[in-house]
Coordinates of C-alpha atoms in Angstrom, one line a residue:
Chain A
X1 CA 98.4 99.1 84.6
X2 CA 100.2 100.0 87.5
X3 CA 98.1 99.9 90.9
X4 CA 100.4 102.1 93.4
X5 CA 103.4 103.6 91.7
X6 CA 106.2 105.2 93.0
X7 CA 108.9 107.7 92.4
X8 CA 111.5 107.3 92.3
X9 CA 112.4 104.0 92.7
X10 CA 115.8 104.9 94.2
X11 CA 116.8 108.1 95.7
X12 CA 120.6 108.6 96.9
X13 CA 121.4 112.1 98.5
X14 CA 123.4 114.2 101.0
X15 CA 122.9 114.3 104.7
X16 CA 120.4 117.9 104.9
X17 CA 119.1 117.7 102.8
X18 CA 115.4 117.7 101.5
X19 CA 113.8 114.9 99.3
X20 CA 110.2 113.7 98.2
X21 CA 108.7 110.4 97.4
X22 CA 105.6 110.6 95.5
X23 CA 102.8 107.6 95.6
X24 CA 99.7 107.4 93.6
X25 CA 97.1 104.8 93.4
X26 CA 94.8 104.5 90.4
X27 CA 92.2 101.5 92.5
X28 CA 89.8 104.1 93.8
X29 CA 90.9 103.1 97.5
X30 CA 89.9 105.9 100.4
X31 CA 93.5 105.3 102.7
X32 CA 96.8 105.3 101.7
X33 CA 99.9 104.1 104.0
X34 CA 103.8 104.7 104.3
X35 CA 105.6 101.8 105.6
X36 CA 109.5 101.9 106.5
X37 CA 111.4 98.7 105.4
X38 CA 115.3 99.0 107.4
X39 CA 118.1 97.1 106.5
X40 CA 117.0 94.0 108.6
X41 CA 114.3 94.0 106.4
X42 CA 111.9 95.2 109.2
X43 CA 108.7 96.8 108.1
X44 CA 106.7 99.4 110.3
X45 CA 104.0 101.5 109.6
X46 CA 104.8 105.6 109.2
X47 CA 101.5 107.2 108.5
X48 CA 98.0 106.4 107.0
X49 CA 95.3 108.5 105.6
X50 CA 92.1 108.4 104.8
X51 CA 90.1 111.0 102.2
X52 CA 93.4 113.1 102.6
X53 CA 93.2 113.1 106.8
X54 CA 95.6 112.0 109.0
X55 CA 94.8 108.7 110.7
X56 CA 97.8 107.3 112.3
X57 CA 100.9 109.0 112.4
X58 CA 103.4 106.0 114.2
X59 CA 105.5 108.3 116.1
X60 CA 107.4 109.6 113.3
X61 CA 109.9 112.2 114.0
X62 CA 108.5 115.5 112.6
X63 CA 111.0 115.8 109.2
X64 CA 108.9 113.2 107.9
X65 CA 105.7 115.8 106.4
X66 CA 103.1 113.3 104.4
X67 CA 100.8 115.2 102.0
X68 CA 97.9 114.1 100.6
X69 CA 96.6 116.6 97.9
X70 CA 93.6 114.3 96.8
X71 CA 92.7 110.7 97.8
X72 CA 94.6 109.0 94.8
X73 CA 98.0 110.5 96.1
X74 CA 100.6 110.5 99.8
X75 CA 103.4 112.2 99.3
X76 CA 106.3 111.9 101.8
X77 CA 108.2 114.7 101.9
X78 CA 111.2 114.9 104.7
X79 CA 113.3 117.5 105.6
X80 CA 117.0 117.6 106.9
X81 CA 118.1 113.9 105.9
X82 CA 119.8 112.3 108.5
X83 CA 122.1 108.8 107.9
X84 CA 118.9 106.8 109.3
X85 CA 116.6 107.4 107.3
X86 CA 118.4 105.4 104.4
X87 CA 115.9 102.2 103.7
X88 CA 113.2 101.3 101.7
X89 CA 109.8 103.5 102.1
X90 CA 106.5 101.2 100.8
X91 CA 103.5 103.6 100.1
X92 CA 100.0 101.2 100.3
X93 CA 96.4 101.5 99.7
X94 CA 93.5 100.0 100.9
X95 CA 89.5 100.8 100.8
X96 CA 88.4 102.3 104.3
X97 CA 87.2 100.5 107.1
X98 CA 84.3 98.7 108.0
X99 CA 84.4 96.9 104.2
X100 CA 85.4 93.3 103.8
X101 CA 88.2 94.4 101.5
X102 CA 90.9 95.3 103.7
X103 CA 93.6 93.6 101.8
X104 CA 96.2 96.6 101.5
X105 CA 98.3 96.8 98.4
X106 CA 101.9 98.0 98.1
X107 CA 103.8 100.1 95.5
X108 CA 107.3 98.8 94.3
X109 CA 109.0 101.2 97.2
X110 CA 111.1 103.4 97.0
X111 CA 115.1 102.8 98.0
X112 CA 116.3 106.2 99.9
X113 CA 120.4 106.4 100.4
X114 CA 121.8 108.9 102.4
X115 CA 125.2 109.6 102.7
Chain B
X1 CA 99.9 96.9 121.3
X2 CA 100.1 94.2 119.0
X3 CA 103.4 91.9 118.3
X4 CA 104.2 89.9 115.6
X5 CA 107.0 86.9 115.9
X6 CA 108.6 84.8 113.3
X7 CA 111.1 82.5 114.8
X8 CA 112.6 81.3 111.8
X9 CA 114.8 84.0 110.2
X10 CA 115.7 81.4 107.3
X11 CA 114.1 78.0 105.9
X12 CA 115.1 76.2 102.8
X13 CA 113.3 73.9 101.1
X14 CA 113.9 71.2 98.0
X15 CA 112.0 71.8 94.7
X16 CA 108.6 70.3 94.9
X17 CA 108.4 69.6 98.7
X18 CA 106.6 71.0 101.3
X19 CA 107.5 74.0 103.8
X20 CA 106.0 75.2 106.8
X21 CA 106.5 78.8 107.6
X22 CA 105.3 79.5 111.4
X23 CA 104.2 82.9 113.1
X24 CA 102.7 83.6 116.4
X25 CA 101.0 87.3 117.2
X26 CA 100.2 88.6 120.8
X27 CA 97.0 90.3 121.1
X28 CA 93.9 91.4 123.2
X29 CA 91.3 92.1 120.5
X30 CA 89.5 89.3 119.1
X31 CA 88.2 91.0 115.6
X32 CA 91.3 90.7 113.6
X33 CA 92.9 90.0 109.9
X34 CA 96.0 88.1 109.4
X35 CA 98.3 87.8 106.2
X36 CA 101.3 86.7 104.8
X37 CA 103.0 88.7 102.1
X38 CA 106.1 87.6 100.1
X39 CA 108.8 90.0 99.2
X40 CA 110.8 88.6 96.2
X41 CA 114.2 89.9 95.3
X42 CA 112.3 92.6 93.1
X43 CA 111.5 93.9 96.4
X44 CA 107.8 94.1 95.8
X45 CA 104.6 93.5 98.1
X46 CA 102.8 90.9 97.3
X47 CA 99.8 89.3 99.3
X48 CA 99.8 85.5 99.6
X49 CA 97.1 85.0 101.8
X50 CA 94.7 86.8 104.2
X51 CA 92.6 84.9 106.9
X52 CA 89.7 86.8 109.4
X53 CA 89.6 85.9 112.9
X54 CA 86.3 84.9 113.5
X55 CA 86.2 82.5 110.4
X56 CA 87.4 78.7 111.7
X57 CA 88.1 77.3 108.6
X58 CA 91.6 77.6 107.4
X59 CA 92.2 79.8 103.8
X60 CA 93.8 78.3 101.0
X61 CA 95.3 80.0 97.6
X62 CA 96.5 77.8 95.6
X63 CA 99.6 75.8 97.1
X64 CA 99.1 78.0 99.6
X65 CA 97.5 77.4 102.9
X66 CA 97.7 78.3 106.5
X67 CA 97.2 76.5 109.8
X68 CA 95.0 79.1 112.2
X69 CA 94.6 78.3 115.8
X70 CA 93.0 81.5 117.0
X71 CA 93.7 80.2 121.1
X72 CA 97.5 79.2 120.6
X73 CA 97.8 82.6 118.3
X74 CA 99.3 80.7 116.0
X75 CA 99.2 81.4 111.9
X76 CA 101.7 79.6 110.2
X77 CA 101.6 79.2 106.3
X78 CA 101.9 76.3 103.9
X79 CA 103.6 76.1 100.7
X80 CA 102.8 72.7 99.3
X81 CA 104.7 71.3 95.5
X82 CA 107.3 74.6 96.4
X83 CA 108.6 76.1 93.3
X84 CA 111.8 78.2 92.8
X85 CA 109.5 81.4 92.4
X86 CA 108.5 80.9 95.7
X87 CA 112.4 82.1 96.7
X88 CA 111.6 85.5 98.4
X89 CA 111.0 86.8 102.1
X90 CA 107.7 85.8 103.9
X91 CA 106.1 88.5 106.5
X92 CA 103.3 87.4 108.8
X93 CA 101.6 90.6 109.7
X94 CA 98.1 91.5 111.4
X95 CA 95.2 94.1 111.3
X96 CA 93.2 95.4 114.1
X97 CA 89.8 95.5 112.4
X98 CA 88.7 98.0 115.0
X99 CA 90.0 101.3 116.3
X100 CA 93.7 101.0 114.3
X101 CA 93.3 102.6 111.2
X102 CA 94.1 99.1 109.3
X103 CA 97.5 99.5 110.6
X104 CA 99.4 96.3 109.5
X105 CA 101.8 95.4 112.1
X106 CA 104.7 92.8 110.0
X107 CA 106.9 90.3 112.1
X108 CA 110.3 90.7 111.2
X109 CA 110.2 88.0 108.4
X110 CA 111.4 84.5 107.0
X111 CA 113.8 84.2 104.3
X112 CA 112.7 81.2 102.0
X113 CA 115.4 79.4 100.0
X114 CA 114.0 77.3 97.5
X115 CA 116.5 74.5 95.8
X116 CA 117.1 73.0 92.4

């Protein structure tokens, strides 16, 4: 059984337009996470949540709209694609703070091309 | 703000020997998690090994193990017997335990070449 799926695993698509990456985790964890992997391979947090709140949101330009309709799923939806935002997008999960398990675990990412 | 430095942007290894993977972090706080995650060509996430800052002794997984010196800032990792699965990219990264929203912040990564 998959922990954090998801979808699609690779997205190619037009400058302006408007895609979605959908992420669901099925571990009972309270905080999800979008990551950004570039094309140096450089990984950087985007957003977290936690019971569907906003945590951190890593100076993210304000195309990029994360949606968490329950705890088991963060979307990331982003408007207007621009050439760089093609790389790889991790969504994670973790329980909340203050528990010993803060070991975050990654879905398979998702690969977004824009040309 | 937390950084994260791996000088070695590529290490290769033969079959069965032993590799050192180093990674130094700059930071103020002193309640902290470090890890080390492996990316294999599959692309995927995987955890190697997680250590907490206020425990001394070093973890260990399996051939894995890592070399904390909490002063020096220092958290390098240890693949002992190295095996051709172990090919992948290696990312040191760090957690805030307080006031960060376990934000992981990655160094910029190792690529590992095992050989035949």
């Amino acid at each position: 059984d998959t922990a954090v799926s998801q979808t699609p695993k690779y997205l190619v698509t037009q400058m302006g337009n408007d895609k979605s990456i959908k992420c669901e985790q099925n571990l009972g964890h309270d905080t999800m996470y979008w990551y950004k992997q570039d094309s140096k391979k450089f990984l950087k947090i985007m957003f977290s949540y936690n019971n569907k709140e906003l945590i951190i949101n890593e100076t993210v330009p304000n195309r990029f709209s994360p949606k968490s309709p329950d705890k088991a799923h963060l979307n990331l939806h982003i408007n207007s694609l621009e050439l760089g935002d093609s790389a790889v997008y991790f969504c994670a999960s973790s329980p909340w703070l203050w528990t010993s398990l803060d070991t975050q675990y990654f879905g398979p990412g998702t690969r977004l091309t824009v040309l | 703000a937390q950084t994260v430095t791996q000088s070695q942007p590529e290490m290769s290894v033969q079959e069965a020997e032993t590799v050192t993977l180093s990674c130094t972090y700059d930071t103020s706080e002193s309640n902290y998690y470090l890890f080390w995650y492996k990316q294999p060509p599959s692309r995927q996430m995987i955890l190697v090994i997680r250590q907490e800052a206020y425990k001394q002794q070093n973890a260990t997984e399996n051939r894995f193990s890592v070399n904390f010196q909490k002063a020096a800032k220092s958290f390098s990792l240890k693949i002992s017997d190295s095996q051709l699965g172990d090919t992948a990219m290696y990312f040191c990264a760090f957690m805030n335990r307080v006031n960060a929203g376990n934000m992981l912040t990655f160094g910029g990564g190792t690529r590992l070449m095992v050989k035949p």
